[in-house]
Coordinates of C-alpha atoms in Angstrom, one line a residue:
M1 CA -16.2 -3.6 11.5
D2 CA -13.4 -4.2 13.9
L3 CA -10.5 -2.4 12.1
Y4 CA -9.0 0.8 13.6
Y5 CA -9.4 3.9 11.4
E6 CA -9.1 7.7 11.4
V7 CA -11.1 10.1 9.4
S8 CA -10.1 13.6 8.4
G9 CA -11.6 16.3 6.2
E10 CA -14.8 16.5 4.2
G11 CA -15.7 16.0 0.6
K12 CA -15.4 13.1 -1.8
P13 CA -14.2 9.9 0.0
V14 CA -10.6 8.8 -0.4
I15 CA -9.5 5.6 1.3
L16 CA -5.8 5.1 2.1
L17 CA -4.3 1.6 2.3
H18 CA -0.8 1.4 3.8
S19 CA 2.2 -0.6 2.8
G20 CA 3.5 -3.9 4.4
G21 CA 5.2 -3.7 7.8
A22 CA 3.4 -0.4 8.4
D23 CA 0.1 1.1 9.5
L24 CA -1.8 4.3 8.9
R25 CA 1.2 6.3 10.0
D26 CA 2.4 5.6 6.5
W27 CA 0.1 8.5 5.6
T28 CA 1.2 10.8 8.4
F29 CA 2.2 13.6 6.0
V30 CA -0.1 12.9 3.1
T31 CA -3.4 12.9 5.0
P32 CA -3.4 16.5 6.2
I33 CA -2.8 17.8 2.7
L34 CA -5.6 15.6 1.1
A35 CA -8.0 16.4 4.0
K36 CA -8.1 20.0 2.8
H37 CA -10.2 18.9 -0.1
Y38 CA -11.5 15.4 0.6
Q39 CA -12.9 13.1 3.3
V40 CA -9.8 10.9 4.0
I41 CA -10.2 7.5 5.6
A42 CA -7.0 5.8 6.7
F43 CA -7.2 2.5 8.5
D44 CA -4.8 -0.1 10.0
G45 CA -4.9 -3.3 8.0
R46 CA -5.7 -6.5 10.0
G47 CA -2.7 -7.4 12.1
C48 CA -1.2 -3.9 11.8
G49 CA -1.1 -0.8 14.0
K50 CA -4.1 -0.8 16.3
S51 CA -6.2 -3.2 14.4
P52 CA -6.8 -6.8 15.8
S53 CA -4.5 -9.6 14.7
P54 CA -5.8 -12.3 12.3
T55 CA -7.5 -15.2 14.1
E56 CA -8.0 -17.1 10.8
T57 CA -6.8 -16.8 7.1
A58 CA -6.9 -13.1 6.3
N59 CA -9.0 -11.7 3.4
Y60 CA -7.8 -8.2 2.9
V61 CA -10.3 -7.5 0.0
D62 CA -13.2 -8.4 2.3
D63 CA -11.7 -6.2 5.0
L64 CA -11.7 -3.2 2.6
L65 CA -15.3 -4.0 1.6
S66 CA -16.3 -3.9 5.3
V67 CA -14.6 -0.5 5.6
M68 CA -16.6 0.9 2.7
D69 CA -19.8 -0.7 4.0
H70 CA -19.2 0.7 7.5
F71 CA -19.1 4.2 6.1
Q72 CA -22.0 3.5 3.7
L73 CA -20.0 4.4 0.7
D74 CA -21.3 3.5 -2.7
E75 CA -18.0 4.3 -4.2
A76 CA -14.6 5.9 -3.2
T77 CA -11.2 6.6 -4.6
L78 CA -8.7 4.0 -3.4
V79 CA -5.0 4.9 -2.8
G80 CA -2.9 1.9 -2.1
H81 CA 0.8 1.7 -1.3
S82 CA 2.8 -1.5 -1.9
I83 CA 0.7 -4.4 -0.6
G84 CA -2.0 -1.7 -0.1
G85 CA -1.8 -1.3 -3.9
R86 CA -2.3 -5.0 -4.3
I87 CA -5.4 -4.9 -2.2
A88 CA -6.8 -1.9 -4.0
T89 CA -6.2 -3.5 -7.4
E90 CA -7.9 -6.7 -6.4
F91 CA -10.8 -4.7 -4.9
A92 CA -11.2 -2.7 -8.1
L93 CA -11.3 -5.9 -10.2
A94 CA -13.8 -7.5 -7.9
Y95 CA -16.0 -4.4 -7.3
P96 CA -15.4 -2.0 -10.1
Q97 CA -18.7 -0.1 -9.4
R98 CA -17.4 0.7 -5.9
V99 CA -14.2 2.4 -7.1
S100 CA -14.3 5.9 -8.6
K101 CA -10.6 6.2 -9.2
L102 CA -7.5 4.1 -8.4
V103 CA -4.1 5.4 -7.3
L104 CA -1.3 2.8 -6.9
I105 CA 1.9 3.8 -5.2
A106 CA 4.7 1.2 -5.9
P107 CA 2.1 -1.6 -5.7
D108 CA 2.6 -5.3 -5.2
L109 CA 0.8 -7.4 -7.8
S110 CA -0.6 -10.9 -7.4
G111 CA 0.8 -13.3 -9.9
Y112 CA 4.0 -11.3 -10.4
T113 CA 7.2 -13.4 -9.9
F114 CA 9.7 -11.5 -7.9
S115 CA 13.4 -11.6 -8.8
K116 CA 15.9 -14.0 -7.0
P117 CA 17.6 -11.1 -5.1
F118 CA 14.3 -9.8 -3.8
T119 CA 13.1 -13.3 -2.8
E120 CA 16.4 -14.1 -1.1
W121 CA 16.2 -10.9 0.9
M122 CA 12.7 -11.7 2.1
Q123 CA 13.8 -15.2 3.0
T124 CA 16.7 -13.8 5.0
I125 CA 14.3 -11.6 7.0
Q126 CA 12.0 -14.5 7.7
A127 CA 14.9 -16.7 8.7
A128 CA 15.8 -14.2 11.4
A129 CA 12.5 -14.7 13.2
P130 CA 11.7 -14.4 16.1
D131 CA 14.6 -11.9 16.6
V132 CA 12.6 -8.7 16.0
D133 CA 15.7 -6.4 16.1
R134 CA 17.5 -8.5 13.5
M135 CA 14.5 -8.7 11.3
L136 CA 14.2 -4.9 11.6
E137 CA 17.8 -4.4 10.7
L138 CA 17.6 -6.7 7.6
S139 CA 14.3 -5.1 6.5
L140 CA 15.6 -1.5 6.6
S141 CA 19.0 -2.3 5.1
S142 CA 17.4 -2.7 1.7
C143 CA 18.2 -0.2 -1.1
S144 CA 14.5 0.3 -1.3
Y145 CA 14.7 2.3 1.9
R146 CA 18.0 4.1 1.6
V147 CA 16.3 7.5 1.0
V148 CA 13.9 7.3 3.9
M149 CA 16.6 6.0 6.2
A150 CA 18.7 9.1 5.4
S151 CA 15.8 11.4 5.9
P152 CA 14.3 13.2 9.0
Q153 CA 11.5 10.5 8.9
K154 CA 14.0 7.7 9.8
D155 CA 12.8 7.5 13.4
L156 CA 9.2 7.2 12.4
M157 CA 10.1 4.5 9.8
V158 CA 12.0 2.5 12.4
E159 CA 9.4 2.8 15.1
M160 CA 6.5 1.9 12.8
T161 CA 8.3 -1.0 11.2
K162 CA 9.5 -2.5 14.5
H163 CA 6.0 -2.2 16.0
N164 CA 4.5 -4.1 13.1
I165 CA 7.2 -6.8 12.9
A166 CA 6.7 -7.5 16.6
K167 CA 2.9 -7.5 16.2
M168 CA 3.2 -10.3 13.5
F169 CA 4.1 -12.7 16.2
E170 CA 0.7 -12.2 17.8
W171 CA -1.1 -13.4 14.6
A172 CA -2.8 -16.8 14.8
T173 CA -1.8 -17.3 11.2
W174 CA 0.3 -15.5 8.5
E175 CA -1.9 -17.0 5.7
S176 CA -4.0 -14.9 3.4
V177 CA -6.4 -15.6 0.6
W178 CA -6.6 -13.7 -2.7
P179 CA -9.1 -13.7 -5.6
Q180 CA -8.3 -16.0 -8.5
P181 CA -7.0 -15.9 -11.2
P182 CA -4.2 -13.6 -10.1
A183 CA -4.6 -9.9 -10.9
I184 CA -1.6 -9.9 -13.3
E185 CA -3.9 -11.9 -15.7
R186 CA -6.8 -9.5 -15.3
L187 CA -5.3 -6.0 -15.5
G188 CA -7.0 -5.4 -18.8
D189 CA -10.3 -5.3 -16.9
L190 CA -9.3 -2.2 -15.0
A191 CA -11.1 0.9 -16.3
D192 CA -9.0 3.8 -17.5
K193 CA -9.2 5.4 -14.1
T194 CA -5.8 4.4 -12.7
C195 CA -2.8 6.5 -11.7
F196 CA 0.6 4.8 -11.0
L197 CA 3.2 6.5 -8.7
L198 CA 6.7 5.2 -8.2
G199 CA 9.9 6.5 -6.7
K200 CA 12.8 6.5 -9.1
E201 CA 15.1 5.0 -6.4
D202 CA 12.7 2.1 -5.7
A203 CA 13.7 -1.6 -6.3
P204 CA 13.9 -3.0 -9.8
D205 CA 11.0 -5.3 -9.2
L206 CA 8.7 -2.4 -8.6
H207 CA 9.8 -0.8 -11.8
R208 CA 9.1 -4.0 -13.7
I209 CA 5.6 -4.1 -12.2
A210 CA 5.1 -0.5 -13.4
E211 CA 6.2 -1.5 -16.9
H212 CA 3.7 -4.4 -16.8
F213 CA 0.9 -2.1 -15.9
Q214 CA 1.9 0.3 -18.7
Q215 CA 2.0 -2.5 -21.3
V216 CA -1.4 -3.7 -20.4
L217 CA -2.9 -0.3 -19.7
P218 CA -1.1 2.2 -21.9
E219 CA -3.6 4.9 -21.2
H220 CA -3.1 5.0 -17.5
R221 CA -1.1 7.8 -15.9
V222 CA 2.5 7.0 -14.7
I223 CA 4.4 9.4 -12.5
E224 CA 7.9 8.9 -11.3
I225 CA 9.1 10.8 -8.2
T226 CA 12.7 11.9 -8.4
G227 CA 14.8 11.2 -5.3
A228 CA 12.2 8.8 -3.8
D229 CA 12.5 5.2 -2.8
H230 CA 9.8 2.8 -1.6
K231 CA 8.5 5.3 1.0
P232 CA 7.6 8.4 -1.0
T233 CA 4.6 8.7 1.4
L234 CA 7.0 9.7 4.1
T235 CA 9.7 11.6 2.2
H236 CA 7.7 13.2 -0.7
P237 CA 4.2 13.8 0.7
E238 CA 3.6 17.0 -1.2
E239 CA 4.4 15.4 -4.6
I240 CA 2.2 12.4 -3.6
A241 CA -0.7 14.6 -2.5
R242 CA -0.4 16.9 -5.6
A243 CA -0.4 13.9 -8.0
I244 CA -3.5 12.4 -6.3
T245 CA -5.3 15.8 -6.3
E246 CA -4.5 16.5 -9.9
F247 CA -5.7 13.0 -10.9
L248 CA -8.9 13.3 -9.0
E249 CA -9.7 16.7 -10.4
D250 CA -8.8 15.7 -14.0

């Protein structure tokens, strides 16, 4: 297993999967709180942070499986943020016996069609390549980040995002492979062991994904975090950690 990871605490295993354009620093403030009660495993996804860049089409679900096998875990709680939530969802659908509980923080969802404004914003960022500073400026100007960019965590957000945008140009390919059919068509297969967290100030698309989850899985827990955007992990770690702990102990 060649991915970079950090382990904190002891107890039931909790694996943290960070958001896009980020690395395990996404969990800087959440990990110490959870580590008081659990064994917390945070790792840098392939091509992010200190992990190696993809040399071929990335399979993030297989990477998560390799993490679990490396630690010889029969099962674990998965906590996924943004694309980390997409990975966690796909893994839970592919290997339900390996997931004790699933916590999704503003997750991406395979098969979901993003709105025109969101798609155009992403295309504008991509069109600015390879100008890392311009890509960074466009990325962090989104309303999805207005809370974190006005917070004491702004410098960490800027540093982490710039590092990971620059690292993308070291990748041999930006292609990735995902299980089929898309997860949006299979959400009903998720067991009633899912908790959904979302900042009230996050983008409309993320709220629509939350609504879709709720329609398909009305029994799963949904928690909105007041005053948070797409980075509640950095700005509201106490609420995030408390929600996770209460869900795990329920």
